[in-house]
Short mmCIF file of C-alpha atoms in Angstrom, two decimals:
data_model
loop_
_atom_site.label_atom_id
_atom_site.label_comp_id
_atom_site.label_asym_id
_atom_site.label_seq_id
_atom_site.Cartn_x
_atom_site.Cartn_y
_atom_site.Cartn_z
CA MET L 1 -9.61 -41.02 34.40
CA THR L 2 -11.84 -44.04 33.77
CA LEU L 3 -14.74 -44.92 36.02
CA ILE L 4 -13.03 -48.07 37.34
CA ALA L 5 -9.80 -46.22 38.03
CA ALA L 6 -11.68 -43.46 39.86
CA LEU L 7 -13.58 -46.02 41.96
CA LEU L 8 -10.41 -47.89 42.94
CA LEU L 9 -8.55 -44.69 43.73
CA SER L 10 -11.51 -43.45 45.79
CA VAL L 11 -11.51 -46.68 47.81
CA LEU L 12 -7.81 -46.19 48.56
CA VAL L 13 -8.33 -42.55 49.49
CA ALA L 14 -11.25 -43.40 51.79
CA LEU L 15 -9.24 -46.17 53.48
CA LEU L 16 -6.33 -43.82 54.05
CA ILE L 17 -8.42 -41.00 55.49
CA THR L 18 -10.57 -43.28 57.65
CA GLU L 19 -7.52 -44.26 59.73
CA ASN L 20 -7.55 -40.78 61.23
CA TYR L 21 -10.71 -41.72 63.13
CA GLY L 22 -11.63 -45.31 62.44
CA TYR L 23 -8.53 -47.34 63.09
CA GLY L 24 -5.32 -46.57 64.84
CA TYR L 25 -4.54 -42.91 64.23
CA TRP L 26 -1.33 -44.01 62.46
CA MET L 27 -0.72 -40.68 60.66
CA ILE L 28 -0.57 -42.43 57.27
CA SER L 29 -3.22 -40.04 55.96
CA ARG L 30 -1.19 -36.91 56.80
CA PRO L 31 -0.23 -35.02 53.61
CA ILE L 32 3.52 -35.53 54.15
CA PHE L 33 3.03 -39.32 53.89
CA ALA L 34 -0.18 -39.77 51.89
CA GLY L 35 0.88 -37.27 49.20
CA PRO L 36 4.00 -39.21 48.15
CA LEU L 37 2.06 -42.49 48.44
CA ILE L 38 -0.61 -41.24 46.03
CA GLY L 39 2.12 -39.84 43.79
CA LEU L 40 3.86 -43.21 43.71
CA ILE L 41 0.63 -44.98 42.77
CA LEU L 42 -0.17 -42.45 40.03
CA GLY L 43 3.38 -42.52 38.67
CA ASP L 44 4.54 -39.07 39.77
CA LEU L 45 6.35 -39.41 43.08
CA GLN L 46 8.06 -36.01 42.88
CA THR L 47 4.77 -34.12 42.59
CA GLY L 48 3.42 -36.17 45.48
CA LEU L 49 6.43 -35.23 47.61
CA ILE L 50 6.17 -31.52 46.83
CA VAL L 51 2.39 -31.19 47.17
CA GLY L 52 2.25 -33.39 50.27
CA ALA L 53 5.01 -31.43 51.99
CA SER L 54 3.51 -28.07 51.01
CA VAL L 55 0.03 -28.96 52.26
CA GLU L 56 1.52 -30.40 55.46
CA LEU L 57 3.22 -27.08 56.15
CA MET L 58 0.06 -25.21 55.23
CA PHE L 59 -1.98 -27.11 57.83
CA MET L 60 0.86 -27.48 60.35
CA GLY L 61 -0.92 -25.81 63.27
CA VAL L 62 -4.48 -26.61 62.20
CA LEU L 63 -5.15 -29.44 64.62
CA PRO L 64 -8.42 -30.95 65.88
CA ILE L 65 -7.87 -29.95 69.51
CA GLY L 66 -10.59 -31.14 71.87
CA GLY L 67 -13.87 -31.26 70.01
CA SER L 68 -13.00 -28.80 67.25
CA VAL L 69 -13.17 -29.89 63.63
CA PRO L 70 -10.87 -27.61 61.61
CA PRO L 71 -10.26 -27.74 57.84
CA ASN L 72 -9.08 -31.27 57.12
CA ALA L 73 -5.43 -31.58 56.12
CA GLN L 74 -5.69 -35.25 55.17
CA ILE L 75 -8.34 -34.89 52.47
CA ALA L 76 -6.80 -31.62 51.32
CA GLY L 77 -3.39 -33.20 50.85
CA ILE L 78 -4.60 -36.34 49.08
CA ILE L 79 -7.11 -34.74 46.70
CA GLY L 80 -4.73 -31.81 46.14
CA THR L 81 -2.02 -34.26 45.10
CA ILE L 82 -4.35 -36.05 42.69
CA TYR L 83 -5.39 -32.75 41.11
CA ALA L 84 -1.79 -31.57 40.86
CA ILE L 85 -0.75 -34.73 39.03
CA GLN L 86 -3.72 -34.69 36.69
CA ALA L 87 -3.35 -31.00 35.87
CA GLU L 88 0.48 -31.16 35.91
CA SER L 89 0.56 -28.12 38.20
CA THR L 90 1.86 -28.36 41.76
CA ALA L 91 0.81 -24.77 42.50
CA LEU L 92 -2.78 -25.48 41.51
CA GLY L 93 -2.89 -28.65 43.60
CA ILE L 94 -1.51 -26.82 46.64
CA THR L 95 -3.89 -23.89 46.45
CA LEU L 96 -6.95 -26.06 45.77
CA ALA L 97 -6.08 -27.99 48.91
CA LEU L 98 -7.49 -25.19 51.05
CA PRO L 99 -11.07 -25.12 49.77
CA ILE L 100 -11.00 -28.92 49.66
CA GLY L 101 -9.94 -29.01 53.31
CA ILE L 102 -12.68 -26.58 54.30
CA LEU L 103 -15.37 -28.59 52.49
CA ALA L 104 -14.05 -31.78 54.09
CA GLN L 105 -14.60 -30.17 57.45
CA PHE L 106 -18.37 -30.43 56.90
CA LEU L 107 -18.09 -34.07 55.83
CA ILE L 108 -16.41 -34.96 59.11
CA MET L 109 -19.05 -33.04 61.05
CA LEU L 110 -21.68 -35.08 59.21
CA ALA L 111 -19.99 -38.35 60.21
CA TRP L 112 -19.74 -37.23 63.84
CA ASN L 113 -23.46 -36.49 63.90
CA LEU L 114 -24.36 -39.81 62.29
CA ASN L 115 -22.38 -41.60 64.99
CA ILE L 116 -24.67 -40.18 67.70
CA TYR L 117 -27.27 -42.67 66.46
CA LEU L 118 -24.82 -45.53 67.06
CA VAL L 119 -24.22 -44.45 70.64
CA HIS L 120 -27.93 -44.36 71.48
CA LYS L 121 -28.47 -47.78 69.90
CA SER L 122 -25.57 -49.03 72.03
CA ASP L 123 -27.32 -47.83 75.19
CA LYS L 124 -30.14 -50.27 74.53
CA ALA L 125 -27.68 -53.07 73.67
CA ILE L 126 -25.91 -52.50 77.02
CA VAL L 127 -29.21 -52.65 78.93
CA ASP L 128 -29.93 -55.96 77.18
CA GLY L 129 -26.43 -57.21 78.00
CA ASN L 130 -25.76 -57.70 74.28
CA THR L 131 -22.02 -57.03 74.17
CA ARG L 132 -21.64 -58.27 70.62
CA LYS L 133 -24.21 -55.79 69.32
CA MET L 134 -22.57 -52.95 71.23
CA GLU L 135 -19.20 -53.82 69.70
CA LEU L 136 -20.63 -54.02 66.18
CA LEU L 137 -22.38 -50.67 66.59
CA HIS L 138 -19.14 -49.07 67.70
CA LEU L 139 -17.16 -50.55 64.81
CA SER L 140 -19.91 -49.44 62.42
CA GLY L 141 -18.50 -45.96 62.88
CA ILE L 142 -15.62 -47.04 60.64
CA LEU L 143 -18.14 -47.75 57.89
CA VAL L 144 -19.75 -44.33 58.46
CA PHE L 145 -16.44 -42.53 58.01
CA PHE L 146 -15.44 -44.70 55.05
CA SER L 147 -18.76 -44.12 53.25
CA VAL L 148 -18.65 -40.35 53.71
CA PHE L 149 -15.05 -40.15 52.51
CA PHE L 150 -15.56 -42.59 49.61
CA VAL L 151 -18.53 -40.78 48.11
CA SER L 152 -16.93 -37.36 48.41
CA SER L 153 -13.57 -38.59 47.08
CA PHE L 154 -15.17 -40.27 44.09
CA LEU L 155 -17.11 -37.15 43.14
CA ALA L 156 -13.99 -35.03 43.49
CA ILE L 157 -11.74 -37.42 41.55
CA TYR L 158 -14.06 -38.51 38.75
CA PHE L 159 -15.82 -35.26 37.98
CA GLY L 160 -13.32 -32.75 39.26
CA SER L 161 -10.12 -33.53 37.40
CA ASP L 162 -11.17 -32.37 33.90
CA PHE L 163 -12.71 -29.26 35.37
CA VAL L 164 -9.51 -28.50 37.26
CA SER L 165 -7.42 -29.05 34.14
CA ARG L 166 -9.56 -26.61 32.18
CA ILE L 167 -9.20 -24.06 34.94
CA ASN L 168 -5.45 -24.49 34.88
CA ASP L 169 -5.25 -23.91 31.12
CA ALA L 170 -7.44 -20.83 31.35
CA LEU L 171 -5.62 -19.15 34.22
CA PRO L 172 -3.76 -15.95 33.29
CA GLY L 173 -0.14 -15.56 34.39
CA TRP L 174 -0.85 -13.21 37.27
CA VAL L 175 -3.38 -15.66 38.73
CA SER L 176 -1.11 -18.70 38.57
CA GLY L 177 1.78 -16.61 39.89
CA GLY L 178 -0.43 -15.22 42.65
CA LEU L 179 -1.43 -18.73 43.65
CA GLU L 180 2.22 -19.69 44.00
CA ILE L 181 2.81 -16.67 46.25
CA ALA L 182 -0.23 -17.60 48.34
CA ALA L 183 1.11 -21.14 48.66
CA GLY L 184 4.29 -19.66 50.14
CA LEU L 185 2.33 -17.55 52.62
CA LEU L 186 -0.15 -20.16 53.83
CA PRO L 187 2.34 -22.00 56.09
CA ALA L 188 2.45 -18.81 58.19
CA ILE L 189 -1.08 -19.66 59.38
CA GLY L 190 0.12 -23.04 60.60
CA MET L 191 3.09 -21.46 62.39
CA ALA L 192 0.79 -18.89 64.02
CA MET L 193 -1.52 -21.65 65.25
CA LEU L 194 1.46 -23.42 66.81
CA LEU L 195 2.61 -20.26 68.56
CA LYS L 196 -0.87 -19.81 69.98
CA MET L 197 -1.00 -23.35 71.35
CA MET L 198 2.52 -23.32 72.79
CA ASP L 199 2.18 -20.05 74.77
CA LEU L 200 4.39 -17.60 72.88
CA LYS L 201 4.06 -14.98 75.63
CA LYS L 202 5.89 -17.21 78.09
CA PHE L 203 8.35 -19.02 75.83
CA TRP L 204 9.14 -16.28 73.27
CA PRO L 205 12.92 -16.27 73.99
CA PHE L 206 13.23 -19.81 72.66
CA PHE L 207 11.19 -18.92 69.60
CA LEU L 208 13.58 -16.02 68.97
CA ILE L 209 16.62 -18.29 69.47
CA GLY L 210 15.31 -20.75 66.87
CA PHE L 211 14.63 -17.94 64.41
CA ILE L 212 18.11 -16.42 64.86
CA LEU L 213 19.87 -19.78 64.55
CA SER L 214 18.13 -20.40 61.25
CA VAL L 215 18.28 -16.94 59.69
CA TYR L 216 21.82 -15.96 60.69
CA LEU L 217 23.59 -19.33 61.06
CA ASP L 218 21.59 -21.03 58.30
CA LEU L 219 20.81 -24.07 60.48
CA ASN L 220 18.06 -26.38 59.25
CA VAL L 221 15.09 -27.55 61.30
CA LEU L 222 16.78 -30.79 62.38
CA ALA L 223 19.83 -28.97 63.75
CA VAL L 224 17.66 -26.46 65.61
CA SER L 225 15.51 -29.21 67.09
CA LEU L 226 18.59 -31.04 68.39
CA LEU L 227 19.91 -27.84 69.92
CA GLY L 228 16.50 -27.25 71.47
CA LEU L 229 16.57 -30.74 72.94
CA GLY L 230 19.98 -30.02 74.44
CA ILE L 231 18.79 -26.74 75.95
CA ALA L 232 15.67 -28.35 77.41
CA ALA L 233 17.71 -31.20 78.88
CA GLY L 234 20.21 -28.75 80.34
CA ILE L 235 17.47 -26.74 82.02
CA SER L 236 16.02 -29.96 83.45
CA VAL L 237 19.41 -31.05 84.84
CA ILE L 238 19.98 -27.66 86.47
CA SER L 239 16.51 -27.78 88.00
CA LYS L 240 17.10 -31.25 89.42
CA SER L 241 20.33 -30.17 91.07
CA LYS L 242 18.47 -27.47 93.00
CA GLU L 243 15.76 -29.66 94.44
CA ASN L 244 15.28 -33.08 95.95
CA THR L 245 12.82 -35.14 93.94
CA GLU L 246 11.38 -38.46 94.86
CA THR L 247 11.86 -41.47 92.66
CA PHE L 248 8.73 -43.43 91.93
CA THR L 249 9.27 -47.15 91.76
CA ALA L 250 7.03 -50.15 91.68
CA ALA L 251 7.48 -50.47 95.44
CA ASP L 252 5.57 -47.21 95.89
CA SER L 253 2.44 -48.63 94.43
CA THR L 254 0.04 -49.89 96.99
CA SER L 255 -3.02 -49.87 94.78
CA GLN L 256 -2.56 -53.43 93.59
CA ASN L 257 -3.60 -56.52 95.48
CA GLU L 258 -1.26 -59.45 95.86
CA GLN L 259 -3.46 -61.59 93.63
CA SER L 260 -4.62 -59.91 90.42
CA LEU L 261 -7.85 -60.91 88.78
CA LEU L 262 -6.81 -59.45 85.46
CA LYS L 263 -4.34 -61.42 83.38
CA LYS L 264 -1.72 -60.02 81.06
CA LYS L 265 -3.69 -61.27 78.04
CA ASP L 266 -6.69 -59.23 79.21
CA LEU L 267 -4.58 -56.07 79.22
CA TRP L 268 -3.19 -57.01 75.82
CA ARG L 269 -6.75 -57.17 74.47
CA VAL L 270 -7.51 -53.77 75.97
CA PHE L 271 -4.34 -52.44 74.31
CA VAL L 272 -5.28 -53.84 70.88
CA ARG L 273 -8.85 -52.59 71.09
CA SER L 274 -7.65 -49.10 71.99
CA PHE L 275 -6.58 -48.61 68.37
CA PHE L 276 -10.28 -48.48 67.48
CA SER L 277 -11.28 -46.12 70.30
CA MET L 278 -12.29 -43.26 67.96
CA ALA L 279 -14.39 -45.31 65.52
CA SER L 280 -17.69 -43.92 66.79
CA ILE L 281 -16.53 -40.45 67.88
CA ASN L 282 -19.48 -38.08 68.07
CA TYR L 283 -20.56 -34.69 69.36
CA GLU L 284 -22.62 -36.02 72.25
CA ARG L 285 -20.20 -38.30 74.15
CA TYR L 286 -17.10 -38.19 71.96
CA ILE L 287 -15.17 -41.47 72.44
CA SER L 288 -17.18 -42.91 75.33
CA LEU L 289 -18.33 -45.93 73.32
CA GLY L 290 -14.76 -46.55 72.16
CA PHE L 291 -13.56 -46.45 75.77
CA GLY L 292 -16.18 -49.01 76.76
CA TYR L 293 -15.30 -51.14 73.73
CA ALA L 294 -11.65 -51.26 74.83
CA MET L 295 -12.64 -52.10 78.43
CA VAL L 296 -14.81 -55.11 77.50
CA PRO L 297 -12.07 -57.79 77.92
CA ALA L 298 -11.21 -56.51 81.42
CA LEU L 299 -14.84 -56.19 82.47
CA LYS L 300 -15.70 -59.70 81.26
CA ARG L 301 -12.85 -61.10 83.34
CA LEU L 302 -13.81 -59.14 86.46
CA TYR L 303 -17.61 -59.50 86.54
CA SER L 304 -19.26 -62.89 86.24
CA ASP L 305 -22.53 -61.47 87.55
CA GLU L 306 -24.57 -60.19 84.59
CA GLY L 307 -26.01 -57.23 86.51
CA GLU L 308 -22.59 -56.00 87.63
CA TYR L 309 -21.23 -56.45 84.12
CA LYS L 310 -24.05 -54.38 82.61
CA SER L 311 -23.49 -51.66 85.20
CA ALA L 312 -19.80 -51.56 84.35
CA LEU L 313 -20.52 -51.23 80.62
CA LYS L 314 -23.04 -48.49 81.31
CA ARG L 315 -20.71 -46.35 83.46
CA HIS L 316 -18.03 -46.50 80.76
CA ASN L 317 -20.44 -45.30 78.08
CA GLU L 318 -20.66 -41.84 79.59
CA PHE L 319 -18.95 -38.74 78.18
CA PHE L 320 -15.22 -39.20 77.64
CA ASN L 321 -12.82 -37.19 75.53
CA CYS L 322 -9.06 -37.58 75.50
CA HIS L 323 -6.18 -37.81 73.05
CA PRO L 324 -6.17 -41.40 71.69
CA TYR L 325 -2.59 -42.02 72.85
CA THR L 326 -2.83 -40.71 76.41
CA ALA L 327 -6.36 -42.12 76.84
CA ASN L 328 -4.71 -45.50 77.39
CA VAL L 329 -3.38 -44.32 80.74
CA VAL L 330 -7.01 -43.77 81.76
CA LEU L 331 -7.85 -47.24 80.43
CA GLY L 332 -5.14 -48.77 82.61
CA VAL L 333 -6.17 -46.81 85.71
CA ALA L 334 -9.85 -47.66 85.10
CA ALA L 335 -8.96 -51.35 84.82
CA ALA L 336 -7.12 -51.14 88.17
CA LEU L 337 -10.09 -49.44 89.83
CA GLU L 338 -12.56 -51.93 88.37
CA GLU L 339 -10.42 -54.76 89.72
CA GLN L 340 -10.43 -53.23 93.19
CA LYS L 341 -14.20 -52.78 92.96
CA ALA L 342 -14.67 -56.40 91.91
CA GLN L 343 -12.41 -57.71 94.70
CA GLN L 344 -13.27 -55.50 97.64
CA GLY L 345 -16.35 -53.54 96.67
CA VAL L 346 -15.00 -50.38 98.31
CA ILE L 347 -14.59 -48.50 95.02
CA THR L 348 -17.82 -46.82 93.96
CA ASP L 349 -19.19 -45.96 90.54
CA GLU L 350 -18.70 -42.30 91.37
CA THR L 351 -15.04 -42.88 92.21
CA ILE L 352 -14.38 -44.46 88.82
CA ALA L 353 -16.30 -41.75 86.96
CA SER L 354 -14.62 -38.90 88.81
CA THR L 355 -11.18 -40.42 88.33
CA LYS L 356 -11.71 -40.72 84.59
CA THR L 357 -12.94 -37.14 84.44
CA ALA L 358 -10.02 -35.85 86.49
CA LEU L 359 -7.43 -37.64 84.36
CA MET L 360 -8.79 -36.95 80.91
CA GLY L 361 -8.25 -33.19 81.23
CA PRO L 362 -4.50 -33.07 81.93
CA LEU L 363 -3.82 -36.10 79.76
CA SER L 364 -5.68 -34.48 76.85
CA GLY L 365 -3.49 -31.42 77.33
CA ILE L 366 -0.35 -33.53 77.14
CA GLY L 367 -1.61 -35.36 74.08
CA ASP L 368 -2.64 -32.21 72.24
CA SER L 369 0.28 -29.95 73.16
CA VAL L 370 3.12 -32.48 73.25
CA PHE L 371 2.16 -35.20 70.79
CA LYS L 372 0.11 -33.22 68.27
CA ALA L 373 1.52 -29.72 68.41
CA THR L 374 5.14 -30.60 69.15
CA PHE L 375 6.20 -34.19 68.45
CA MET L 376 4.28 -34.61 65.19
CA THR L 377 5.14 -31.08 64.10
CA ILE L 378 8.89 -31.47 64.58
CA PHE L 379 9.09 -34.60 62.45
CA ALA L 380 6.60 -33.19 59.93
CA ALA L 381 8.79 -30.10 59.53
CA ILE L 382 11.96 -32.14 59.12
CA GLY L 383 10.24 -34.51 56.68
CA ALA L 384 8.65 -31.67 54.72
CA GLY L 385 12.01 -29.94 54.36
CA LEU L 386 13.45 -33.07 52.75
CA ALA L 387 10.34 -33.82 50.67
CA LEU L 388 10.30 -30.33 49.17
CA ASN L 389 13.73 -31.13 47.79
CA GLY L 390 12.43 -34.37 46.30
CA ASN L 391 13.95 -36.62 48.98
CA ILE L 392 11.93 -39.79 49.59
CA LEU L 393 13.33 -39.98 53.12
CA GLY L 394 11.05 -37.07 54.08
CA PRO L 395 7.83 -39.08 54.57
CA ILE L 396 9.79 -41.96 56.12
CA ILE L 397 11.36 -39.67 58.74
CA PHE L 398 7.86 -38.46 59.56
CA ILE L 399 5.99 -41.77 59.70
CA VAL L 400 8.43 -44.01 61.60
CA PRO L 401 8.62 -41.95 64.84
CA ASN L 402 4.86 -41.36 64.79
CA VAL L 403 4.04 -45.06 64.41
CA LEU L 404 6.44 -45.91 67.24
CA LEU L 405 4.88 -43.18 69.40
CA ASN L 406 1.42 -44.54 68.68
CA VAL L 407 2.29 -48.11 69.69
CA LEU L 408 4.51 -47.35 72.69
CA THR L 409 2.28 -44.75 74.33
CA ARG L 410 -0.74 -46.99 74.01
CA TYR L 411 1.10 -50.04 75.33
CA PHE L 412 2.79 -48.41 78.30
CA GLY L 413 -0.31 -46.34 78.99
CA VAL L 414 -2.41 -49.46 79.58
CA PHE L 415 0.18 -51.53 81.44
CA TRP L 416 1.69 -48.75 83.56
CA GLY L 417 -1.70 -47.21 84.22
CA TYR L 418 -2.93 -50.56 85.49
CA LYS L 419 0.23 -51.36 87.49
CA PHE L 420 0.50 -48.10 89.36
CA GLY L 421 -3.13 -47.04 89.27
CA VAL L 422 -4.04 -43.58 90.36
CA GLN L 423 -0.73 -43.17 92.21
CA LEU L 424 1.12 -42.93 88.90
CA ILE L 425 -0.52 -39.62 88.02
CA ALA L 426 -0.41 -38.42 91.63
CA LYS L 427 3.34 -39.03 91.86
CA MET L 428 3.96 -37.41 88.50
CA LYS L 429 2.08 -34.33 89.63
CA SER L 430 3.79 -34.14 93.04
CA SER L 431 7.26 -34.38 91.49
CA ASP L 432 6.44 -32.01 88.62
CA VAL L 433 7.37 -34.62 86.01
CA ILE L 434 4.46 -33.68 83.76
CA GLN L 435 5.21 -29.97 84.00
CA LYS L 436 8.89 -30.49 83.24
CA PHE L 437 8.10 -32.76 80.31
CA VAL L 438 5.66 -30.27 78.80
CA GLN L 439 8.10 -27.42 79.42
CA GLY L 440 10.94 -29.25 77.66
CA ALA L 441 8.74 -30.19 74.72
CA THR L 442 7.52 -26.59 74.43
CA ILE L 443 11.08 -25.25 74.40
CA VAL L 444 12.00 -27.55 71.51
CA GLY L 445 8.72 -26.77 69.72
CA MET L 446 9.23 -23.01 70.02
CA MET L 447 12.75 -23.17 68.62
CA VAL L 448 11.63 -25.40 65.76
CA THR L 449 8.76 -23.05 64.93
CA GLY L 450 11.17 -20.11 64.81
CA ALA L 451 13.33 -22.05 62.36
CA MET L 452 10.35 -23.16 60.28
CA ILE L 453 9.31 -19.57 59.63
CA VAL L 454 12.66 -18.93 57.95
CA ASN L 455 12.57 -22.17 55.99
CA PHE L 456 8.96 -22.45 54.95
CA VAL L 457 7.19 -19.06 54.91
CA LYS L 458 8.10 -17.58 51.54
CA ILE L 459 7.49 -14.00 50.41
CA GLU L 460 9.81 -11.71 48.46
CA LEU L 461 9.23 -8.17 47.28
CA THR L 462 10.01 -7.51 43.63
CA ALA L 463 9.71 -3.71 43.82
CA GLU L 464 12.82 -1.87 42.60
CA TRP L 465 13.87 1.60 41.55
CA THR L 466 16.89 3.52 40.31
CA SER L 467 18.62 6.12 42.47
CA ALA L 468 21.74 8.03 41.37
CA GLY L 469 22.19 5.59 38.54
CA LYS L 470 22.12 2.61 40.87
CA GLU L 471 19.39 -0.03 40.81
CA ILE L 472 17.94 -0.60 44.27
CA MET L 473 15.90 -3.72 45.06
CA LEU L 474 13.63 -3.44 48.08
CA GLN L 475 14.02 -7.09 49.07
CA GLU L 476 17.82 -6.89 49.12
CA LEU L 477 17.58 -3.73 51.21
CA LEU L 478 15.36 -5.46 53.76
CA ASP L 479 17.65 -8.50 53.86
CA GLN L 480 20.61 -6.30 54.72
CA ILE L 481 18.70 -4.77 57.64
CA PHE L 482 16.83 -7.85 58.92
CA PRO L 483 16.79 -11.13 56.92
CA SER L 484 13.43 -12.92 56.77
CA LEU L 485 11.71 -9.90 58.32
CA LEU L 486 8.55 -10.22 56.22
CA PRO L 487 7.91 -13.91 57.03
CA LEU L 488 8.42 -13.14 60.73
CA VAL L 489 6.15 -10.10 60.72
CA ILE L 490 3.39 -11.87 58.77
CA THR L 491 3.49 -14.89 61.08
CA LEU L 492 3.30 -12.71 64.19
CA LEU L 493 0.45 -10.67 62.74
CA PHE L 494 -1.42 -13.89 62.01
CA TYR L 495 -0.71 -15.00 65.58
CA PHE L 496 -2.22 -11.84 67.07
CA ALA L 497 -5.22 -12.18 64.77
CA LEU L 498 -5.82 -15.73 66.02
CA ILE L 499 -5.48 -14.56 69.61
CA LYS L 500 -8.17 -11.94 69.04
CA ASN L 501 -10.53 -14.18 67.07
CA LYS L 502 -10.55 -17.99 67.02
CA LYS L 503 -12.26 -18.00 63.61
CA ALA L 504 -9.70 -15.64 62.07
CA ILE L 505 -8.15 -18.60 60.26
CA TYR L 506 -10.69 -18.26 57.43
CA TRP L 507 -9.95 -14.55 57.00
CA LEU L 508 -6.23 -15.22 57.09
CA MET L 509 -6.58 -17.75 54.28
CA LEU L 510 -8.38 -15.16 52.19
CA ILE L 511 -5.72 -12.58 53.06
CA CYS L 512 -2.98 -14.92 51.83
CA PHE L 513 -4.75 -15.28 48.50
CA ALA L 514 -5.38 -11.53 48.30
CA ILE L 515 -1.73 -10.71 48.98
CA GLY L 516 -0.57 -13.20 46.38
CA LEU L 517 -3.00 -12.21 43.63
CA ILE L 518 -2.83 -8.45 44.15
CA GLY L 519 0.90 -8.49 44.71
CA ARG L 520 1.47 -10.44 41.49
CA LEU L 521 -0.99 -8.31 39.53
CA LEU L 522 0.79 -5.12 40.61
CA ASN L 523 4.17 -6.85 40.21
CA ILE L 524 5.35 -5.90 43.69
CA ILE L 525 5.68 -9.46 45.04
#
């Protein structure tokens, strides 16, 4: 690849990956979508589909929950696709995705640490009342992420491709075959991570139902997810018939004054700015500066006094960490509280701070468990299943629902959070709406995970022997007793390992490679 081509491709890669933190969280950098996109640009869409889907499955349950920074699926999928196309080996691209993802983990940690400097510079800008400087410092985080990803991508693309090609040509058959086996085992780590997050101990019957539907009735992930949705809805209907629940309407809200200081256009600006809330994410205060950045239009409208405006900016630049979608509910509630403070003065700084703290916990849980671990996973699994068969609809089925979820949750989060204020969350808690929603999503997620093990975790024993003149194949014998037993057992073993040790993921990756390489060398897998 020429220098110019490598530079241009690196710019594209950096722009794609930066969206995961810098702008919007649109999911366009996920392997299932970015892989085919890179493949289309490089003239090999089919390889992009296969590698992207495979890496997506590999990292299915490896999610940045809370403040953790796990191996990065986005960089792994994109660079893995580029390597696969250049080396003309999908297996090599898939397996190299893992070390790439682990190395990328340290790049992201570097960017997070660099952003701490931006937050401290913003403190001084807030004291000076320099809103413009504060905003520019926050948005500079996008440049930090882009620079880190551009430099690393360029080095990997320009200097790594020839080296990877030479490795591919020099690999003996048992190594390349072992890598393919490892690629089939690696999705089990993702499934195990999902089981851990979705409470397998409590919801195991639904996991078992999904597995049985797939292994014995040969239902695909989409069919199982629809059945899971029906079961969850049925359970909800039965529960409603046994209890009297209150309906929350706009009439219930008493937190709003008859005359609002905030205009609809102010809330629209908060909504638009929320797409950049993670630009300066850091280890010290996480997305505090992004929260304050989004609140600026509302605060400018509410506080004409410079001292009060500075105080408002300062209290919103304290520690805050929440899923970027559900954080908008907190933005809406905070705007409502700030309006009450500006009008009546009865709301204190402590009230606003404590409310934000109280809300960000449960809302983070919903965002992580429902949106990340369930919603995204379901459509990623469906899309990956299609993409592995070379169907271009795979990435489309993944990206469209996720983009809609991004926009709608942010929009309604701001406007409903503002309209109903704190009472929205209080009513949801008192009527168990949140619990029921999470329960239904978990039921569907468990069933889908059970089906995904059958569809995506691949391992077959090749051992065979002759008895009484009849050839006996161990894999066929196991299938007669319990189909897909090995994928199930391996996934559950990985699950128990993750329960015992949070850092077991690195050992499990090595175990997958060891099983593949040794099994192929001994010709038993």
